mmCIF file of C-alpha atoms in Angstrom:
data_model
loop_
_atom_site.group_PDB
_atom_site.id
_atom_site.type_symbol
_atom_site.label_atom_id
_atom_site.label_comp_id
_atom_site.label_asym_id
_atom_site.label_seq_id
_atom_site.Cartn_x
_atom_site.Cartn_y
_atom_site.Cartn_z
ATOM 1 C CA UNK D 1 -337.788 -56.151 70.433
ATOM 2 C CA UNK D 2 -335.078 -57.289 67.915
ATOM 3 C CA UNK D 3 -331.812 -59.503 69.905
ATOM 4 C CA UNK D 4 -329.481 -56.677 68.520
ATOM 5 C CA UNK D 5 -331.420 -54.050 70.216
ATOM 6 C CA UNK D 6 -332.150 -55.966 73.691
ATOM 7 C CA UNK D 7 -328.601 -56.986 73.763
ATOM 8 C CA UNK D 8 -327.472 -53.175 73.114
ATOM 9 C CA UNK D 9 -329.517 -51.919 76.186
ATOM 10 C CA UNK D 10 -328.548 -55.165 78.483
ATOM 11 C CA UNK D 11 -324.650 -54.231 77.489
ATOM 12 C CA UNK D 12 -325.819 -50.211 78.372
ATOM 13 C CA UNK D 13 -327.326 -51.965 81.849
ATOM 14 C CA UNK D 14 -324.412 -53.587 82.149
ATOM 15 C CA UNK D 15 -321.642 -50.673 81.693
ATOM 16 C CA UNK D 16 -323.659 -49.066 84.545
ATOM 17 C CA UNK D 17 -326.543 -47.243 82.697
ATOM 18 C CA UNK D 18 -330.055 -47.579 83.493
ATOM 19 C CA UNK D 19 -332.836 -47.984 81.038
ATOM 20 C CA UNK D 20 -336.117 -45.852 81.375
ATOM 21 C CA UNK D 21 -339.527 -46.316 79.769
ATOM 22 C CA UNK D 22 -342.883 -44.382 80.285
ATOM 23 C CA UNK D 23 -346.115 -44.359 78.751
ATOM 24 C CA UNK D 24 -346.858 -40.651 76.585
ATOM 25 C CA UNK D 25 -349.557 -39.179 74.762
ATOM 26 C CA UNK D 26 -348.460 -38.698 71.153
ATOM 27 C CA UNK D 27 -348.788 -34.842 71.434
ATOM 28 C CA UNK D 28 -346.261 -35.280 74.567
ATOM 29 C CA UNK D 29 -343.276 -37.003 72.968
ATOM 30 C CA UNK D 30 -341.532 -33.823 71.751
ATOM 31 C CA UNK D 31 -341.555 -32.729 75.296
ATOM 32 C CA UNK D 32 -340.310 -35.673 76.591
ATOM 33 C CA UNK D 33 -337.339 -35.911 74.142
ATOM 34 C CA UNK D 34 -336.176 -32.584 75.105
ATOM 35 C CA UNK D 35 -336.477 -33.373 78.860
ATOM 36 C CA UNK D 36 -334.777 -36.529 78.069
ATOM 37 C CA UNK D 37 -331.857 -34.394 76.141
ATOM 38 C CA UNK D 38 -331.568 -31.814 78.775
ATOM 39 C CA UNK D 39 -331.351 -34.912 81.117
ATOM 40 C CA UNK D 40 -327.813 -35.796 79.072
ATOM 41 C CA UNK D 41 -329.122 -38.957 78.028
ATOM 42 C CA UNK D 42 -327.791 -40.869 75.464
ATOM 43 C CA UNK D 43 -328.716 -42.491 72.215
ATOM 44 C CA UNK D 44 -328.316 -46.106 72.413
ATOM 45 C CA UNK D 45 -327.940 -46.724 68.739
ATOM 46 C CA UNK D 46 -325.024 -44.254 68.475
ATOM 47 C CA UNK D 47 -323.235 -45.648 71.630
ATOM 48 C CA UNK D 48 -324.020 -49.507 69.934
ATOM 49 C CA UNK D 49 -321.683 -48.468 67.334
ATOM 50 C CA UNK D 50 -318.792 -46.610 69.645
ATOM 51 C CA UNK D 51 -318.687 -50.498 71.423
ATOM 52 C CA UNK D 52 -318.537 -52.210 68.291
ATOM 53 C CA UNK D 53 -315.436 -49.850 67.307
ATOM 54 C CA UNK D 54 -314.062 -50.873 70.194
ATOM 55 C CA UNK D 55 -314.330 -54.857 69.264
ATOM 56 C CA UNK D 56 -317.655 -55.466 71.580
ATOM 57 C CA UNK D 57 -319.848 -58.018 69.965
ATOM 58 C CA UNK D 58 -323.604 -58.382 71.286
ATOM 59 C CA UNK D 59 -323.193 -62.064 69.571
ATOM 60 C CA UNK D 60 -320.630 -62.906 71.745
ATOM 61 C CA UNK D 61 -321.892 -60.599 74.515
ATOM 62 C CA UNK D 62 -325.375 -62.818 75.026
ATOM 63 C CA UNK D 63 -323.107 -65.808 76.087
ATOM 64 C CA UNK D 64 -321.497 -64.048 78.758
ATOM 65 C CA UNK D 65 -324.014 -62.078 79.946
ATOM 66 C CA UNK D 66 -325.091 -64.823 82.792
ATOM 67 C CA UNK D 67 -321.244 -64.578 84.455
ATOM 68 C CA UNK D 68 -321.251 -60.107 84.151
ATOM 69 C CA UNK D 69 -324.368 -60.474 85.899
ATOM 70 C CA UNK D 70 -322.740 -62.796 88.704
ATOM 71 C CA UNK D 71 -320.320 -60.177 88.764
ATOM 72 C CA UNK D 72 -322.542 -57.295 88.965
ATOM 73 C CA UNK D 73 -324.708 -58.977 91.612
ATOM 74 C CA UNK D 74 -321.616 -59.880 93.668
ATOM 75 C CA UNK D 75 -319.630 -56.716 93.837
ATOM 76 C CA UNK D 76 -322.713 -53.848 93.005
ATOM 77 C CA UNK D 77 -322.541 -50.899 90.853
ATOM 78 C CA UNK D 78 -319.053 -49.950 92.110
ATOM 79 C CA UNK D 79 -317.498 -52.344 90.139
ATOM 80 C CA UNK D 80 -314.549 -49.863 87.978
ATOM 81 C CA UNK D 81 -313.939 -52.680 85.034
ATOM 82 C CA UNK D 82 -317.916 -52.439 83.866
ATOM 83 C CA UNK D 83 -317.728 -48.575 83.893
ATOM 84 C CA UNK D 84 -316.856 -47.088 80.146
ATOM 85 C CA UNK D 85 -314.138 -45.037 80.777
ATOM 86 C CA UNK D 86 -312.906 -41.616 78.251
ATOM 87 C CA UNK D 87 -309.779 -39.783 79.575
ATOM 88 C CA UNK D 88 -308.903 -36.254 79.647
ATOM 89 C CA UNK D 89 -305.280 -35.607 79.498
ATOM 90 C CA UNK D 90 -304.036 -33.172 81.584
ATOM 91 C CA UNK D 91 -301.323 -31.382 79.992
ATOM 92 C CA UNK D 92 -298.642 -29.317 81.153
ATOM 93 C CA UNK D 93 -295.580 -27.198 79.864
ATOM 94 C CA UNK D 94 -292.242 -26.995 81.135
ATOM 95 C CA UNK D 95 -289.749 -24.264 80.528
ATOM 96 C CA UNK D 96 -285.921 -25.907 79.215
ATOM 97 C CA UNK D 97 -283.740 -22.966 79.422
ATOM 98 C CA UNK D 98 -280.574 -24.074 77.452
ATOM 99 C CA UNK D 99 -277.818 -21.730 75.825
ATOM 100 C CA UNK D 100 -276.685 -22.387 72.043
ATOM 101 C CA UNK D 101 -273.289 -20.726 70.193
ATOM 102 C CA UNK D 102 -274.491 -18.227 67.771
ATOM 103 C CA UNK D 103 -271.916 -15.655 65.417
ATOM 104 C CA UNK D 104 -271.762 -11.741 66.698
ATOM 105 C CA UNK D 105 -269.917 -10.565 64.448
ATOM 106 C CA UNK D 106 -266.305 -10.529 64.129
ATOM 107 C CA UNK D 107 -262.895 -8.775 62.792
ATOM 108 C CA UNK D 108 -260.484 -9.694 59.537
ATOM 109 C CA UNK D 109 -256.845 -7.967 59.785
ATOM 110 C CA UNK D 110 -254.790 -8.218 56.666
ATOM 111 C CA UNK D 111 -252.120 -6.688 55.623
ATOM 112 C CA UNK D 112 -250.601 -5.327 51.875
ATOM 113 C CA UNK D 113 -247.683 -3.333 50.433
ATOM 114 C CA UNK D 114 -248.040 0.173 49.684
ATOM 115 C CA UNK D 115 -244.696 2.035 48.386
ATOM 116 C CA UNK D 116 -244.132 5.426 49.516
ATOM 117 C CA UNK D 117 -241.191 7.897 47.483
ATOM 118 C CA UNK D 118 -238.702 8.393 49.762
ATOM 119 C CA UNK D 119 -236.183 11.705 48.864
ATOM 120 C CA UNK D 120 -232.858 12.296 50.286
ATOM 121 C CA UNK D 121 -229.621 14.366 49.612
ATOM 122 C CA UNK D 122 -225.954 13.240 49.211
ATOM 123 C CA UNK D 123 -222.821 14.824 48.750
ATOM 124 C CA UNK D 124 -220.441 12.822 46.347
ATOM 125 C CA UNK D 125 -217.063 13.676 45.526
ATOM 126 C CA UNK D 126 -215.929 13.400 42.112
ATOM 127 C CA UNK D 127 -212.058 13.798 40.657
ATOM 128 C CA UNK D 128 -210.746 14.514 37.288
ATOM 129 C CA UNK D 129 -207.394 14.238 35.379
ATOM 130 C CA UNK D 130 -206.489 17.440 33.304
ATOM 131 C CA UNK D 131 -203.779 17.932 30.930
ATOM 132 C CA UNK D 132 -202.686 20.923 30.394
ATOM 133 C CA UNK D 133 -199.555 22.418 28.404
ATOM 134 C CA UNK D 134 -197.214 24.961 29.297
ATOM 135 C CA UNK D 135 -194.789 26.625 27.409
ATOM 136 C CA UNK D 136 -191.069 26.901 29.055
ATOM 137 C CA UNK D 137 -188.068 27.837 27.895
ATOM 138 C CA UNK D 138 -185.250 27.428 30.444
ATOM 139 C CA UNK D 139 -181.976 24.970 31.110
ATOM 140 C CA UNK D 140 -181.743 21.853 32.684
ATOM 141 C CA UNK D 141 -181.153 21.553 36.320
ATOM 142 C CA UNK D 142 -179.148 18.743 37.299
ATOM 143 C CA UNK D 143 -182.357 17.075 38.635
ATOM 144 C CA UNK D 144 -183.578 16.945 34.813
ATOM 145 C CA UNK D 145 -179.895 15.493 33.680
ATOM 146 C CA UNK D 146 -181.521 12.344 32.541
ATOM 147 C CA UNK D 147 -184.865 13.796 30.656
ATOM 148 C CA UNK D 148 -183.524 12.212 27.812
ATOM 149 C CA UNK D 149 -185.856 9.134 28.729
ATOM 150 C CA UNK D 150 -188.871 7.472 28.099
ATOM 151 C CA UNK D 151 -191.292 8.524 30.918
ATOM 152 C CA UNK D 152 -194.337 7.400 31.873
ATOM 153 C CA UNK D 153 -196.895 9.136 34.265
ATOM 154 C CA UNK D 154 -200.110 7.651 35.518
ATOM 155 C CA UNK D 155 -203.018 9.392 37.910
ATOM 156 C CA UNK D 156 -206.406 7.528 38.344
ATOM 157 C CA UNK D 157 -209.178 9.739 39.120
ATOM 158 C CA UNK D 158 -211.963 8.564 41.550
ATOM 159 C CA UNK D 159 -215.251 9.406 42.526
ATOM 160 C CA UNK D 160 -217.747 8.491 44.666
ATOM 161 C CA UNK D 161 -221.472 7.310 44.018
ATOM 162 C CA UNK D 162 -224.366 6.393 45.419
ATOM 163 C CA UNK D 163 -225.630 3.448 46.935
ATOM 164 C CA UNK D 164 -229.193 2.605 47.837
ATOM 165 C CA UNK D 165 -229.441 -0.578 50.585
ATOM 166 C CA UNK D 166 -233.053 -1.516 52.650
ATOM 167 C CA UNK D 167 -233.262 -2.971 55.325
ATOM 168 C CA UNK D 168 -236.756 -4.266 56.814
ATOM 169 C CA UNK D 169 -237.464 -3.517 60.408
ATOM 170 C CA UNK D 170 -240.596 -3.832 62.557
ATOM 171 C CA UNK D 171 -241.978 -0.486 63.758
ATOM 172 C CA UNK D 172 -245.337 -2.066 64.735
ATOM 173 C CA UNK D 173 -247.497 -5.060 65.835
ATOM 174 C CA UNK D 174 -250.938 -5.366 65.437
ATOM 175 C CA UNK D 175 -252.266 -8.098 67.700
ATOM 176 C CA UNK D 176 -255.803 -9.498 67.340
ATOM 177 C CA UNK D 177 -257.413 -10.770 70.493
ATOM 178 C CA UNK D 178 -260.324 -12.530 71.839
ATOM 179 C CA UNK D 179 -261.935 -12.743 75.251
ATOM 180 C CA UNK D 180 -264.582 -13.979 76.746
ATOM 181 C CA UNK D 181 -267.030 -12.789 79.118
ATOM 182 C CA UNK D 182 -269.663 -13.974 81.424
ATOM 183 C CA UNK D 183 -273.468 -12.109 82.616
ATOM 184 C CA UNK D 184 -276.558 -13.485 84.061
ATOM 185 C CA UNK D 185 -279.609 -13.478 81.795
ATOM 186 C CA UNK D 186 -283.181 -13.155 83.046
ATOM 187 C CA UNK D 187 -285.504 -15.448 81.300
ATOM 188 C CA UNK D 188 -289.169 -14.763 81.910
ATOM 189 C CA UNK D 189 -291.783 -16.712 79.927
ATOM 190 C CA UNK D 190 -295.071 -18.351 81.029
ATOM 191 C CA UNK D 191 -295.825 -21.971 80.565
ATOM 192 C CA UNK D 192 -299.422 -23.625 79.702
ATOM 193 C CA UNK D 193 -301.560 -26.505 81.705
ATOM 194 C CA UNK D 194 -305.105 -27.932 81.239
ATOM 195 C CA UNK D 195 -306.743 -27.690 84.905
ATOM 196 C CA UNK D 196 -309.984 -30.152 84.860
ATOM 197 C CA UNK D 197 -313.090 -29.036 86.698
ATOM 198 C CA UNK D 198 -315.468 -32.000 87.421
ATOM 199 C CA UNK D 199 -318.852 -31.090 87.284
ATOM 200 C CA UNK D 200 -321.834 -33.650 89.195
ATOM 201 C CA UNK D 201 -324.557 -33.962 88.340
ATOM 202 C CA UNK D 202 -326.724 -35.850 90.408
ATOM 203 C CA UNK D 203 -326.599 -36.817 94.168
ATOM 204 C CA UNK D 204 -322.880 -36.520 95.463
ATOM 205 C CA UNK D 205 -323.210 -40.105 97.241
ATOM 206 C CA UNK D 206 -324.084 -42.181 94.308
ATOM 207 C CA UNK D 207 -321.216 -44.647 93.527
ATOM 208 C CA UNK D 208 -321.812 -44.134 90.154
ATOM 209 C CA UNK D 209 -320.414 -40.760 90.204
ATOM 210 C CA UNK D 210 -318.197 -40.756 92.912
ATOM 211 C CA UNK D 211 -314.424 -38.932 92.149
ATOM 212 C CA UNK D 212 -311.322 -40.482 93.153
ATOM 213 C CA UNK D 213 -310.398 -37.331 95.146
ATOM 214 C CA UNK D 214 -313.712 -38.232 97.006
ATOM 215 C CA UNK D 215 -311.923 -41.337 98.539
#
């Protein structure tokens, strides 16, 4: 047998596998590779390379095979760090409920000038100065003794008019206002998790397949 391929199964041996061997007829070995498939067995060259991904060297493995053995011997099969170990997580979700600040809507007030034609009634008063002539023909009193003078007579005539004032006064407010209120929500959601079922195959007993929950 080549030293790569002895070393792979010794490192198998060592990780806790065991190696079997048996003696066919030719016309038997297709049976006995399906037995040995249904069996979950495993094919040493593929699991040669998964250990050299993972930095094991058969090289370096041959010198320290003497002291794994020593250990093997010493504490049996039960040994955890010569086991090969793959993980399943186990995942769970968990529901954050948190609130955020988000626009509803809202209102804009503004306000403009419109002009409106206001019409309203007055009464002004308005004088005038006539002249008028009239003939007379009668004597002087004594009141008019002195009409032999320069006169002069003055009247101012008046009148009224119109005048237009504003005055701006508030007849309304509109007031924009904001409150707040406060209600309860119900949140209902559901929330995943991987559950792991374990599966033996095999005798419960053996320490090669005993659980932790076992302990």
């Amino acid at each position: 047998m080549p030293d790569e391929d002895r070393h792979a199964y010794e490192e198998g041996v060592r990780r806790g596998g065991a190696v079997l061997t048996a003696d066919i007829d030719d016309d038997q070995i297709d049976d006995a590779v399906r037995v040995l498939e249904d069996s979950n067995s495993i094919d040493i060259d593929d699991r040669a390379a998964q250990w050299r991904q993972q930095g094991w060297d058969y090289h370096g493995a041959a010198g320290l095979r003497a002291g794994h053995d020593r250990a093997l011997h010493g504490e049996g099969l039960t040994g955890r760090d010569a086991v090969e170990e793959q993980a399943i997580p186990v995942v769970e979700e968990r529901l954050q409920v948190g609130k955020r600040e988000v626009e509803r809507g809202g209102v804009r007030v503004r306000s403009y000038v419109t002009e409106t034609p206001v019409h309203e009634q007055l009464r002004l008063r308005q004088e005038r100065v006539d002249i008028e002539r009239r003939p007379v023909d009668q004597p002087l009193s004594g009141a008019e003794a002195d009409a032999f003078r320069e006169r002069t007579v003055e009247m101012t005539a008046r009148g009224e008019e119109a005048v237009v004032a504003k005055e701006a006064r508030v007849v309304e407010e509109v007031v924009v206002r904001k409150t707040a209120t406060e209600e309860v929500r119900e949140i209902d959601d559901t929330v995943r998790r991987t559950d792991v079922e374990v599966d033996q195959d095999g005798r419960r007993d053996d320490p090669l397949f005993r659980d932790d929950r076992d302990r």
